[in-house]
XYZ file of C-alpha atoms in Angstrom:
763
model
C 60.404 -26.418 12.219
C 59.088 -23.342 10.459
C 60.495 -24.600 7.150
C 58.605 -27.901 7.506
C 55.384 -26.027 8.212
C 55.805 -24.006 4.991
C 56.393 -27.144 2.989
C 53.304 -28.764 4.516
C 51.270 -25.660 3.600
C 52.412 -25.747 0.003
C 51.839 -29.504 -0.252
C 48.312 -29.020 1.114
C 47.551 -26.386 -1.561
C 48.883 -28.608 -4.366
C 47.102 -31.711 -2.971
C 43.774 -29.907 -2.730
C 44.188 -27.647 -5.726
C 40.784 -28.470 -7.264
C 39.057 -27.497 -4.028
C 41.002 -24.267 -4.035
C 39.832 -23.456 -7.563
C 36.233 -24.424 -6.701
C 36.134 -22.215 -3.636
C 37.590 -19.319 -5.620
C 34.782 -19.706 -8.180
C 32.100 -19.761 -5.439
C 33.393 -16.515 -3.883
C 33.443 -14.853 -7.328
C 29.876 -15.942 -8.078
C 28.738 -14.564 -4.748
C 30.408 -11.212 -5.556
C 28.948 -10.972 -9.080
C 25.338 -11.304 -7.958
C 25.056 -7.898 -6.117
C 26.839 -6.010 -8.936
C 23.534 -5.549 -10.766
C 22.307 -3.430 -7.851
C 25.156 -0.898 -8.056
C 23.968 2.724 -7.843
C 25.955 5.906 -8.468
C 25.870 8.764 -5.979
C 27.456 12.036 -7.047
C 25.847 14.197 -4.303
C 28.823 15.667 -2.450
C 26.579 16.745 0.476
C 25.756 13.095 1.177
C 29.486 12.344 1.495
C 29.523 14.127 4.825
C 27.979 12.852 8.060
C 24.544 14.262 9.056
C 26.214 15.755 12.124
C 27.987 18.377 9.940
C 26.941 21.851 11.151
C 26.176 23.270 7.690
C 23.861 20.293 6.931
C 22.039 20.815 10.220
C 21.664 24.527 9.552
C 20.510 24.029 5.984
C 17.888 21.588 7.271
C 16.632 24.219 9.732
C 16.397 26.823 6.982
C 14.729 24.273 4.699
C 11.909 23.777 7.233
C 10.756 27.350 6.587
C 12.032 28.182 3.107
C 12.235 24.780 1.460
C 15.157 22.616 0.441
C 14.902 23.462 -3.247
C 18.141 24.144 -5.107
C 19.065 26.875 -7.567
C 20.048 26.466 -11.200
C 21.573 29.390 -13.091
C 21.261 29.704 -16.881
C 23.378 32.390 -18.535
C 22.629 33.580 -22.071
C 25.406 35.357 -23.904
C 25.046 37.758 -26.845
C 26.671 41.042 -27.852
C 23.447 42.749 -26.600
C 20.868 40.776 -24.708
C 18.255 43.498 -25.311
C 18.067 42.516 -28.988
C 14.429 41.582 -29.798
C 15.345 38.018 -30.782
C 17.322 37.450 -27.586
C 14.590 38.934 -25.375
C 11.963 36.823 -27.095
C 14.021 33.711 -26.495
C 14.493 34.620 -22.828
C 10.753 35.187 -22.521
C 9.835 31.891 -24.183
C 12.341 29.855 -22.143
C 11.245 31.563 -18.866
C 7.550 30.978 -19.522
C 8.228 27.309 -20.391
C 9.982 26.856 -17.085
C 7.116 28.576 -15.228
C 4.641 26.098 -16.690
C 6.761 23.125 -15.679
C 6.104 21.600 -12.216
C 9.799 20.689 -11.910
C 10.568 24.350 -11.151
C 9.189 26.171 -8.129
C 10.344 29.662 -9.011
C 11.701 31.372 -12.167
C 13.448 34.731 -12.199
C 14.537 36.499 -15.394
C 14.143 39.897 -16.986
C 10.477 39.029 -17.523
C 9.719 38.044 -13.921
C 11.745 40.850 -12.264
C 9.593 43.754 -11.047
C 9.895 47.499 -11.447
C 8.507 49.195 -8.330
C 7.666 52.859 -9.065
C 5.416 55.702 -8.072
C 2.506 56.913 -10.219
C 0.716 60.010 -8.837
C 1.606 58.992 -5.282
C 0.476 55.427 -5.802
C 2.744 52.407 -5.907
C 2.768 50.561 -9.242
C 4.506 47.252 -9.710
C 5.143 46.198 -13.309
C 7.467 43.734 -15.029
C 10.797 45.234 -16.036
C 10.110 44.213 -19.635
C 6.458 44.839 -20.433
C 6.927 44.844 -24.210
C 9.843 43.668 -26.310
C 11.344 46.804 -27.931
C 11.474 46.639 -31.726
C 13.057 50.065 -32.409
C 16.515 51.210 -31.303
C 15.026 54.109 -29.326
C 12.756 51.733 -27.419
C 15.685 49.493 -26.695
C 17.703 52.370 -25.277
C 14.779 53.458 -23.163
C 14.571 49.923 -21.728
C 18.310 49.918 -21.115
C 17.999 53.146 -19.118
C 15.057 51.719 -17.127
C 17.051 48.569 -16.239
C 20.101 50.593 -15.169
C 17.882 52.392 -12.661
C 16.489 49.178 -11.214
C 18.898 47.309 -8.939
C 16.454 44.406 -8.753
C 17.428 43.696 -12.309
C 20.704 45.503 -13.121
C 23.616 43.271 -12.178
C 21.229 40.521 -11.017
C 19.409 39.192 -14.114
C 21.326 41.222 -16.681
C 25.005 42.147 -16.623
C 26.117 45.777 -16.476
C 27.511 45.546 -20.016
C 24.290 43.898 -21.236
C 26.258 41.039 -22.700
C 24.779 38.392 -20.392
C 21.270 37.628 -19.127
C 20.539 35.328 -16.235
C 17.624 32.988 -15.660
C 17.441 31.693 -12.103
C 15.518 28.481 -11.486
C 14.480 27.109 -8.128
C 14.253 23.396 -8.730
C 11.957 20.848 -7.109
C 14.226 18.355 -5.310
C 11.602 15.593 -5.728
C 12.524 15.490 -9.398
C 15.631 13.289 -10.095
C 18.639 15.140 -11.481
C 18.678 13.236 -14.774
C 14.981 13.943 -15.412
C 15.440 17.591 -14.381
C 18.301 18.144 -16.793
C 16.450 16.426 -19.603
C 13.575 18.855 -19.139
C 15.925 21.865 -19.094
C 17.656 20.689 -22.264
C 14.275 20.015 -23.955
C 12.993 23.527 -23.153
C 16.196 25.142 -24.443
C 16.083 23.075 -27.615
C 12.405 23.968 -28.078
C 13.394 27.641 -28.313
C 16.570 27.777 -30.406
C 18.598 30.912 -31.040
C 22.066 32.260 -31.698
C 22.791 32.960 -28.026
C 25.264 30.739 -26.190
C 23.770 29.236 -23.059
C 25.811 28.098 -20.023
C 24.483 26.385 -16.897
C 25.601 25.833 -13.350
C 24.080 24.461 -10.211
C 24.194 21.373 -8.012
C 21.624 19.338 -10.003
C 23.672 19.933 -13.175
C 26.910 19.040 -11.430
C 25.458 15.779 -10.040
C 23.965 14.817 -13.406
C 27.208 15.515 -15.254
C 29.260 13.695 -12.610
C 26.935 10.683 -12.781
C 27.457 10.402 -16.520
C 31.213 10.793 -16.237
C 31.504 8.209 -13.427
C 29.709 5.673 -15.631
C 31.834 6.702 -18.652
C 35.041 6.426 -16.596
C 34.149 2.903 -15.533
C 33.334 1.869 -19.093
C 36.477 3.384 -20.582
C 39.182 3.200 -17.858
C 38.524 -0.356 -16.696
C 38.960 -2.184 -20.019
C 41.901 0.059 -21.015
C 43.527 -0.480 -17.609
C 43.153 -4.249 -17.899
C 44.609 -4.279 -21.424
C 47.580 -2.115 -20.358
C 48.219 -4.395 -17.383
C 48.038 -7.506 -19.603
C 50.580 -6.013 -22.006
C 52.912 -4.999 -19.218
C 52.822 -8.478 -17.625
C 53.649 -10.024 -20.989
C 56.606 -7.680 -21.520
C 57.783 -8.441 -17.970
C 57.540 -12.241 -18.056
C 57.295 -13.255 -21.804
C 55.155 -16.210 -20.873
C 51.407 -16.734 -21.231
C 50.658 -18.389 -17.884
C 53.028 -15.998 -16.078
C 50.997 -13.191 -17.573
C 47.462 -14.585 -17.225
C 47.604 -15.774 -13.630
C 48.430 -12.430 -11.938
C 45.987 -10.809 -14.424
C 43.168 -13.158 -13.388
C 43.777 -12.261 -9.730
C 43.338 -8.573 -10.699
C 39.974 -9.316 -12.404
C 38.730 -11.446 -9.491
C 39.702 -8.718 -6.963
C 37.899 -6.035 -8.951
C 34.738 -8.144 -9.056
C 34.916 -8.666 -5.309
C 35.585 -4.977 -4.539
C 32.826 -3.680 -6.785
C 30.399 -6.372 -5.542
C 31.038 -5.437 -1.920
C 29.765 -1.862 -2.484
C 26.083 -2.753 -3.140
C 26.325 -5.826 -0.879
C 27.107 -3.539 2.058
C 24.299 -1.200 1.089
C 26.587 1.559 -0.232
C 26.599 3.568 -3.461
C 29.428 4.254 -5.892
C 30.772 7.769 -5.231
C 32.940 10.104 -7.293
C 36.062 8.723 -5.677
C 34.712 5.193 -6.139
C 36.066 5.393 -9.692
C 39.473 4.843 -8.128
C 38.553 1.464 -6.619
C 38.800 -0.740 -9.768
C 41.901 1.127 -10.931
C 43.467 0.667 -7.531
C 42.797 -3.027 -7.756
C 44.368 -3.161 -11.234
C 47.421 -1.472 -9.768
C 47.627 -3.360 -6.474
C 46.057 -6.783 -6.851
C 48.737 -8.110 -9.226
C 51.545 -7.300 -6.775
C 51.680 -10.594 -5.011
C 51.188 -12.628 -8.144
C 54.084 -10.689 -9.728
C 56.330 -11.586 -6.802
C 55.278 -15.231 -7.069
C 55.929 -15.461 -10.846
C 59.235 -13.571 -10.619
C 60.524 -15.936 -7.933
C 59.147 -18.970 -9.772
C 60.996 -18.024 -12.962
C 64.175 -17.349 -11.022
C 64.151 -20.776 -9.294
C 63.188 -22.517 -12.501
C 66.080 -20.789 -14.322
C 68.748 -21.811 -11.831
C 67.271 -25.312 -11.069
C 65.778 -26.503 -14.322
C 65.701 -30.129 -13.217
C 63.236 -29.729 -10.427
C 59.670 -30.942 -10.890
C 56.899 -28.330 -10.789
C 55.476 -29.332 -7.441
C 58.850 -28.897 -5.719
C 59.424 -25.528 -7.434
C 55.989 -24.282 -6.321
C 56.732 -25.518 -2.795
C 59.973 -23.582 -2.701
C 58.332 -20.402 -3.987
C 55.642 -20.595 -1.352
C 58.180 -21.384 1.366
C 60.274 -18.371 0.441
C 57.466 -15.856 -0.272
C 54.670 -16.797 2.101
C 55.861 -14.780 5.049
C 57.143 -11.625 3.219
C 54.008 -11.618 1.006
C 51.698 -11.855 4.002
C 53.666 -9.144 5.776
C 53.528 -6.948 2.646
C 49.812 -7.589 2.330
C 49.183 -6.701 5.990
C 51.171 -3.478 5.770
C 49.438 -2.485 2.515
C 46.076 -3.148 4.130
C 47.130 -1.166 7.208
C 48.114 1.801 5.034
C 44.872 1.699 3.040
C 42.891 1.328 6.230
C 44.094 4.775 7.130
C 41.138 5.907 5.033
C 38.648 4.511 7.582
C 39.441 7.410 9.942
C 38.799 9.933 7.131
C 35.841 12.321 7.630
C 34.435 11.708 4.161
C 32.050 8.754 4.171
C 33.067 7.448 0.657
C 36.724 7.544 1.705
C 35.914 5.353 4.735
C 33.959 3.022 2.505
C 36.874 2.838 0.045
C 39.222 1.941 2.895
C 37.015 -1.008 3.903
C 36.295 -2.313 0.387
C 39.849 -2.067 -0.960
C 41.336 -3.607 2.203
C 39.061 -6.652 1.844
C 39.827 -6.912 -1.881
C 43.608 -6.649 -1.268
C 43.352 -9.449 1.341
C 41.480 -11.499 -1.210
C 44.188 -10.854 -3.868
C 46.843 -11.907 -1.369
C 44.925 -15.109 -0.541
C 44.552 -15.926 -4.225
C 48.254 -15.346 -4.866
C 49.136 -17.874 -2.103
C 46.483 -20.481 -3.038
C 44.872 -20.017 -6.444
C 48.081 -19.171 -8.401
C 50.150 -22.051 -6.927
C 47.253 -24.447 -7.494
C 46.970 -23.477 -11.167
C 50.762 -23.452 -11.614
C 50.894 -27.042 -10.410
C 48.343 -27.967 -13.056
C 49.459 -26.132 -16.212
C 53.131 -27.243 -16.158
C 56.652 -25.893 -16.041
C 58.068 -22.798 -17.665
C 61.023 -22.818 -20.016
C 64.281 -21.241 -18.964
C 64.559 -18.648 -21.730
C 61.836 -16.336 -20.359
C 63.759 -15.540 -17.206
C 67.030 -15.086 -19.107
C 65.457 -12.676 -21.618
C 64.131 -10.341 -18.924
C 66.903 -10.820 -16.412
C 69.920 -9.978 -18.546
C 68.639 -6.698 -19.927
C 67.964 -3.230 -18.624
C 66.769 -4.193 -15.121
C 69.877 -6.310 -14.409
C 72.400 -3.578 -15.328
C 70.453 -0.793 -13.688
C 70.013 -2.613 -10.406
C 73.673 -3.624 -10.346
C 74.645 0.062 -10.632
C 72.175 1.107 -7.930
C 73.447 -1.558 -5.567
C 77.090 -0.547 -6.067
C 76.287 3.143 -5.558
C 74.409 2.450 -2.349
C 77.162 0.268 -0.910
C 80.253 2.104 -2.223
C 79.022 5.631 -1.330
C 76.283 5.262 1.278
C 76.885 8.659 2.935
C 76.818 10.540 -0.350
C 73.601 8.706 -1.276
C 72.021 9.653 2.028
C 73.075 13.313 1.686
C 71.547 13.384 -1.810
C 68.214 12.172 -0.441
C 68.299 14.687 2.395
C 68.944 17.638 0.028
C 66.323 16.441 -2.413
C 63.836 16.074 0.480
C 64.519 19.589 1.839
C 64.157 21.205 -1.600
C 60.946 19.471 -2.632
C 59.104 19.235 0.703
C 59.306 23.000 1.113
C 56.279 23.200 -1.200
C 54.116 21.677 1.529
C 53.665 25.197 2.947
C 52.247 26.373 -0.446
C 49.464 23.745 -0.647
C 45.974 25.179 -1.031
C 42.729 23.373 -0.132
C 40.058 23.483 -2.840
C 37.313 25.894 -1.586
C 34.493 24.260 -3.496
C 33.497 21.429 -5.854
C 33.836 23.459 -9.071
C 37.059 21.665 -10.161
C 35.222 18.325 -10.350
C 34.461 19.165 -14.017
C 37.036 20.412 -16.514
C 37.892 24.127 -16.435
C 36.495 24.657 -19.965
C 33.197 22.948 -19.127
C 30.054 25.100 -19.438
C 29.404 24.573 -15.724
C 32.608 26.437 -14.792
C 32.172 29.001 -17.527
C 28.794 29.950 -16.067
C 30.452 30.286 -12.620
C 33.105 32.608 -13.976
C 30.429 34.770 -15.632
C 28.404 34.853 -12.403
C 31.518 35.871 -10.426
C 32.595 38.569 -12.872
C 29.203 40.055 -13.880
C 26.506 39.042 -11.377
C 28.013 39.566 -7.951
C 29.223 36.010 -7.389
C 28.255 32.381 -7.823
C 28.218 31.455 -4.119
C 25.422 32.054 -1.664
C 25.131 32.270 2.110
C 21.680 32.334 3.796
C 21.123 33.955 7.176
C 17.735 33.069 8.726
C 16.463 35.246 11.553
C 13.826 33.979 13.941
C 11.208 36.562 15.088
C 8.374 38.701 13.785
C 9.346 39.386 10.173
C 7.438 42.701 10.209
C 9.316 43.991 13.271
C 10.927 47.283 12.143
C 13.826 46.881 14.637
C 14.737 43.487 13.123
C 14.369 44.806 9.587
C 16.561 47.794 10.370
C 19.280 45.565 11.794
C 19.142 43.366 8.708
C 19.413 46.498 6.533
C 22.489 47.523 8.540
C 24.005 44.040 8.124
C 23.442 44.314 4.359
C 25.325 47.598 4.152
C 28.196 46.256 6.262
C 28.535 43.061 4.181
C 28.446 44.930 0.851
C 31.581 46.741 1.980
C 33.384 43.388 1.813
C 35.101 43.093 -1.630
C 34.051 39.452 -1.863
C 30.339 40.269 -1.544
C 28.515 41.215 -4.735
C 25.083 41.917 -3.310
C 22.687 41.049 -0.531
C 18.929 40.569 -0.678
C 16.347 40.577 2.094
C 12.875 41.676 3.050
C 14.410 44.967 4.283
C 15.569 45.710 0.740
C 12.072 45.096 -0.637
C 10.427 47.221 2.034
C 12.742 50.112 1.194
C 11.963 49.761 -2.499
C 8.265 49.987 -1.678
C 8.917 53.096 0.487
C 10.607 54.755 -2.468
C 7.428 54.257 -4.522
C 5.243 55.493 -1.694
C 7.135 58.705 -0.990
C 8.825 61.456 -2.928
C 12.621 61.888 -2.744
C 13.535 63.919 0.305
C 10.177 63.188 1.971
C 10.160 61.548 5.413
C 9.980 57.757 4.978
C 11.584 57.743 1.531
C 13.997 54.769 1.192
C 13.394 53.942 4.852
C 11.844 51.107 6.817
C 8.625 52.232 8.654
C 8.600 52.686 12.397
C 5.883 50.203 13.295
C 4.785 46.675 12.402
C 1.394 47.873 11.071
C 3.055 50.084 8.461
C 5.312 47.207 7.330
C 2.256 44.932 6.949
C 0.495 47.700 5.000
C 3.417 47.923 2.611
C 3.202 44.166 1.973
C -0.566 44.386 1.376
C -0.188 47.257 -1.008
C 2.447 45.342 -2.943
C 0.058 42.363 -3.114
C -2.561 44.600 -4.737
C -0.232 45.472 -7.601
C 1.752 42.255 -7.915
C 2.105 38.718 -6.681
C 2.906 38.568 -2.944
C 4.712 35.318 -3.730
C 7.610 37.578 -4.812
C 8.378 37.737 -1.073
C 8.414 33.969 -0.480
C 12.161 33.774 -0.693
C 12.516 36.304 2.123
C 9.694 35.556 4.551
C 8.173 32.343 5.964
C 4.500 31.586 5.509
C 3.685 32.399 9.125
C 5.841 35.530 9.222
C 7.973 34.022 12.060
C 11.245 33.855 10.130
C 12.935 36.056 7.568
C 15.860 35.226 5.273
C 18.766 37.290 4.103
C 20.913 36.072 1.204
C 24.548 37.042 0.608
C 25.895 36.607 -2.918
C 29.681 36.459 -3.078
C 32.738 34.998 -4.809
C 35.745 33.301 -3.262
C 38.855 31.869 -4.855
C 40.236 30.116 -1.775
C 39.154 28.514 1.479
C 40.624 31.370 3.611
C 38.419 33.779 1.634
C 35.262 31.836 2.640
C 36.475 31.499 6.253
C 37.288 35.200 6.400
C 33.770 36.149 5.211
C 32.168 33.784 7.707
C 34.332 35.323 10.469
C 33.073 38.774 9.444
C 29.463 37.520 9.599
C 30.009 35.947 12.969
C 31.570 39.137 14.328
C 28.777 41.232 12.831
C 26.026 39.112 14.420
C 27.594 38.622 17.840
C 25.194 41.061 19.476
C 22.077 40.053 17.435
C 19.269 39.552 20.032
C 17.166 37.301 17.827
C 18.130 33.615 17.203
C 19.676 33.151 13.774
C 21.076 30.346 11.577
C 23.814 30.694 8.914
C 23.653 28.195 6.039
C 23.898 27.758 2.274
C 25.317 25.262 -0.213
C 28.664 27.063 -0.311
C 29.122 26.397 3.411
C 28.692 22.672 2.808
C 31.446 23.010 0.200
C 33.502 24.802 2.828
C 33.020 22.086 5.435
C 33.799 19.376 2.894
C 37.063 21.193 2.103
C 37.938 21.469 5.795
C 37.065 17.793 6.265
C 39.351 16.908 3.373
C 42.203 18.681 5.093
C 41.448 17.234 8.549
C 40.786 13.774 7.144
C 44.162 13.890 5.373
C 45.921 14.465 8.679
C 43.959 11.692 10.387
C 44.525 9.091 7.684
C 48.216 10.065 7.282
C 48.870 9.760 11.018
C 46.947 6.482 11.250
C 48.800 4.979 8.277
C 52.253 6.035 9.542
C 51.624 4.703 13.066
C 50.172 1.469 11.751
C 53.157 0.890 9.448
C 55.671 1.796 12.137
C 54.095 -0.556 14.631
C 53.754 -3.395 12.105
C 57.363 -3.106 10.901
C 58.515 -3.040 14.512
C 56.543 -6.240 15.211
C 57.594 -7.968 11.997
C 61.348 -7.411 12.542
C 61.084 -7.324 16.354
C 62.793 -3.963 16.441
C 61.640 -0.336 16.782
C 64.613 0.593 14.663
C 63.080 -1.391 11.824
C 59.829 0.565 12.247
C 61.655 3.909 12.125
C 63.964 2.941 9.215
C 61.101 1.382 7.249
C 59.014 4.530 7.665
C 61.743 6.884 6.321
C 61.196 6.058 2.618
C 57.439 6.534 3.086
C 57.921 9.873 4.831
C 60.338 10.909 2.076
C 57.874 9.979 -0.693
C 54.766 11.500 0.982
C 56.318 14.835 1.935
C 58.120 15.211 -1.404
C 54.866 14.461 -3.228
C 52.881 16.969 -1.215
C 55.720 19.444 -1.633
C 55.443 18.937 -5.414
C 51.726 19.650 -5.109
C 52.513 22.981 -3.492
C 55.157 23.919 -6.066
C 53.032 23.134 -9.136
C 49.741 24.419 -7.651
C 47.744 21.201 -7.399
C 44.956 21.708 -4.778
C 44.113 19.337 -1.983
C 40.631 17.998 -2.754
C 38.440 14.947 -2.054
C 40.620 12.753 -4.287
C 44.199 14.062 -3.838
C 43.633 13.852 -0.053
C 43.529 10.046 -0.412
C 47.095 10.089 -1.700
C 49.012 9.563 1.521
C 47.249 6.460 2.784
C 47.353 4.735 -0.619
C 50.983 5.540 -1.357
C 52.091 4.521 2.140
C 50.169 1.243 1.847
C 51.776 0.458 -1.472
C 55.285 1.851 -0.900
C 55.902 -0.095 2.264
C 55.887 -3.325 0.233
C 59.136 -2.328 -1.435
C 60.879 -1.644 1.867
C 59.803 -4.957 3.415
C 61.017 -6.901 0.406
C 64.410 -5.196 0.539
C 64.752 -5.743 4.302
C 63.735 -9.385 3.908
C 66.204 -10.044 1.112
C 69.099 -8.334 2.924
C 68.321 -10.386 6.021
C 68.293 -13.573 3.922
C 71.610 -12.733 2.225
C 73.220 -12.000 5.607
C 72.475 -15.595 6.562
C 75.068 -16.689 4.024
C 77.753 -14.008 4.582
C 79.051 -11.566 7.159
C 79.988 -9.087 4.433
C 77.326 -6.329 4.480
C 78.453 -4.799 1.206
C 78.231 -8.122 -0.604
C 74.878 -9.012 1.004
C 73.269 -5.676 0.204
C 74.539 -5.632 -3.367
C 73.225 -9.134 -4.000
C 69.918 -8.341 -2.316
C 69.313 -5.277 -4.505
C 70.136 -7.252 -7.643
C 68.026 -10.201 -6.525
C 64.835 -8.683 -5.197
C 65.170 -5.517 -7.282
C 63.760 -7.116 -10.386
C 60.528 -8.180 -8.672
C 60.213 -4.874 -6.864
C 60.770 -2.834 -10.025
C 58.306 -4.879 -12.100
C 55.845 -4.607 -9.274
C 56.292 -0.829 -8.901
C 56.036 -0.111 -12.621
C 52.989 -2.369 -12.960
C 51.307 -0.336 -10.209
C 52.348 2.972 -11.800
C 51.160 1.816 -15.215
C 47.891 0.709 -13.612
C 47.326 4.121 -12.162
C 48.417 5.900 -15.366
C 45.124 4.883 -16.885
C 43.540 7.548 -14.679
C 44.996 10.171 -16.984
C 42.122 9.326 -19.311
C 39.537 10.133 -16.634
C 36.866 12.712 -17.370
C 37.554 14.268 -13.942
C 40.567 16.653 -13.721
C 41.162 15.918 -10.029
C 41.430 12.189 -10.770
C 43.995 12.984 -13.445
C 45.964 15.002 -10.828
C 45.743 12.027 -8.441
C 47.206 9.768 -11.157
C 50.197 12.098 -11.576
C 50.788 12.396 -7.830
C 50.417 8.651 -6.971
C 52.833 7.737 -9.765
C 55.406 10.267 -8.518
C 54.881 9.050 -4.938
C 55.343 5.370 -5.875
C 58.446 6.142 -7.932
C 59.957 7.969 -4.948
C 59.059 4.950 -2.750
C 60.818 2.678 -5.213
C 64.050 4.591 -5.464
C 64.037 5.031 -1.671
C 63.701 1.280 -1.193
C 66.444 0.444 -3.710
C 68.871 3.235 -2.876
C 68.168 4.949 0.458
C 67.390 1.809 2.486
C 70.541 -0.045 1.273
C 72.671 3.058 1.998
C 71.235 3.362 5.525
C 71.777 -0.349 6.141
C 75.378 0.046 4.957
C 75.937 2.966 7.339
C 74.185 1.702 10.472
C 74.263 -2.096 9.931
C 71.059 -2.543 11.934
C 70.985 -5.488 14.299
C 67.464 -6.543 13.323
C 68.766 -7.700 9.979
C 71.716 -9.612 11.311
C 71.092 -13.232 12.267
C 73.552 -16.081 12.779
C 74.802 -17.033 9.360
C 74.271 -20.501 8.040
C 78.081 -20.817 7.599
C 78.616 -20.308 11.303
C 76.117 -23.014 12.119
C 77.920 -25.655 10.100
């Protein structure tokens, strides 16, 4: 019989307990070895597949204009034209220019003033000499206001901020690059506040914070879990055995990442915390049941007690493990590569934790001896006992009222789903008061925007027809309130024309009518200044020209709207063109987060529904078991909408994880009700006893998971803190649904899949 098979399994584990412990040690050793090769990857672009359109387009643009990235340094003072401030800007800019890590430098001292001198074009730096006298300073201020290559680009209109733009060499590692930037700034001290932004800075800061999170959160999380297990069980071995399973599972999960050739991503910080929260589940169920049997049957020897625990828990624990894994595996259909990797790694580690709970824990329990009875009594006659008794009575005495309460609560909270916004960029990775975000706000408010779109046109860059169309595109885009400014070769050619002609004269502020004249303009510019000033607009062989669009956007629809305008504007463009830019990668990541959320949510729900239907041999079981999960997920996302938490690369993982964890509670309740119905035909009595019986283990389990995730509130990343809040809310909703909604529904519908022939009728 099935019962005999369970007894044989438990006897086998006890008989071969030393082999079980040895094999556990071997697996751990194998997992520890690759840990030394763990690498951190904070490059969001690499999180997306190479087939992403924006990555393909950026690569095409990079073939002609380089793949170098831009760093923005903002200096703040009450007046940046003060001699000390200008001198500092000059020294810092020149230091960057002499450093091979930076391809291009643009500041007040590199920006050009293109003007006419007796009919000749003269190109000079905007700041030729640092003004010492107030009159000289005001003259410089007037000159800058008349130069739109500087005004609003490298100095703000209120002269409170000055910008230094750096084009960085991507061959230089982020950490080394940032060290050189900090060294140059420190070499030229001053009273000005300096803020920085740019992808290299973001990656370097994120790298440091990932490492810091692991060093801080992991030990704190383990300590918190240890304390919670002690409070729950009041017994050393009952505390240490589930805890050791957590540690072993973390080692395996983190060891799998380098072993599979992967790197630790931003969302990889969640993996060890997830294991702290999840891996103790099955051990908690084992210990809770062990203490319960030992309390009511103190005379049994330890081997028999362990046998009975395994016999009772083996099937529901395996089923809970499979459904948790199925839920977490919803991440493997996510579009973000690290999310898929997390799905694989955590699923394997959860399976390992389940295996240890059914082999390693029983094996050690059979060695270290029996528990005393007082531990169970201390924790079973307190708060949990009285609370669960009341919940069970409410669910069975007033099941319809209970169901109506859940329906009303669901309708009120889930309405917020329609207010959810998707994060338009990666700015919220770092805290809002971080210098990185402060620089972005300054760029948005005073320099035309912090985001950039590049449009590369293929064709003769000196073709007047092409240049005139680009000039027209610039004027059209600058009418868009999101666009701060555009820059192109057309703009530079028109600046040269203004120096070559008098106002009102034919050709003034116009693009010449033939290629030869355009080429002449470029040659004349090269005689007065460095022709390299045009490198950001024209390819080396003059076959491609680049237009940049500087803009700001507070939401994903803003970005999508601007791209739609660009697409509409260029629909009749005869020359081939490519639209790219780092902000478009951010946009596609955001869209992938939203799409991936739907994919993983659908996968997880279907997997759970199918598994529950198979487990209980009833589609009704699948539908009923999915209701608490749907309730928790939609209410949590509704809460996100109401409180304004954005959907981002971390919060988008919420549904799969909460479904995978929350389904455990439902299965345990179903299983216990089914067991109680074997001894009685009275549904009210069976449900009430089931809630009081299994409720303790479920509640301890749920709160241990919530406490495990609460450690994420200490994360250096705001979006991980938001995830902690949401996952705790979601799990709490799963818990109350399992303990109140499921019993109420069972009381109303009395589902056949729970009703088997009672043992009394068999006698």
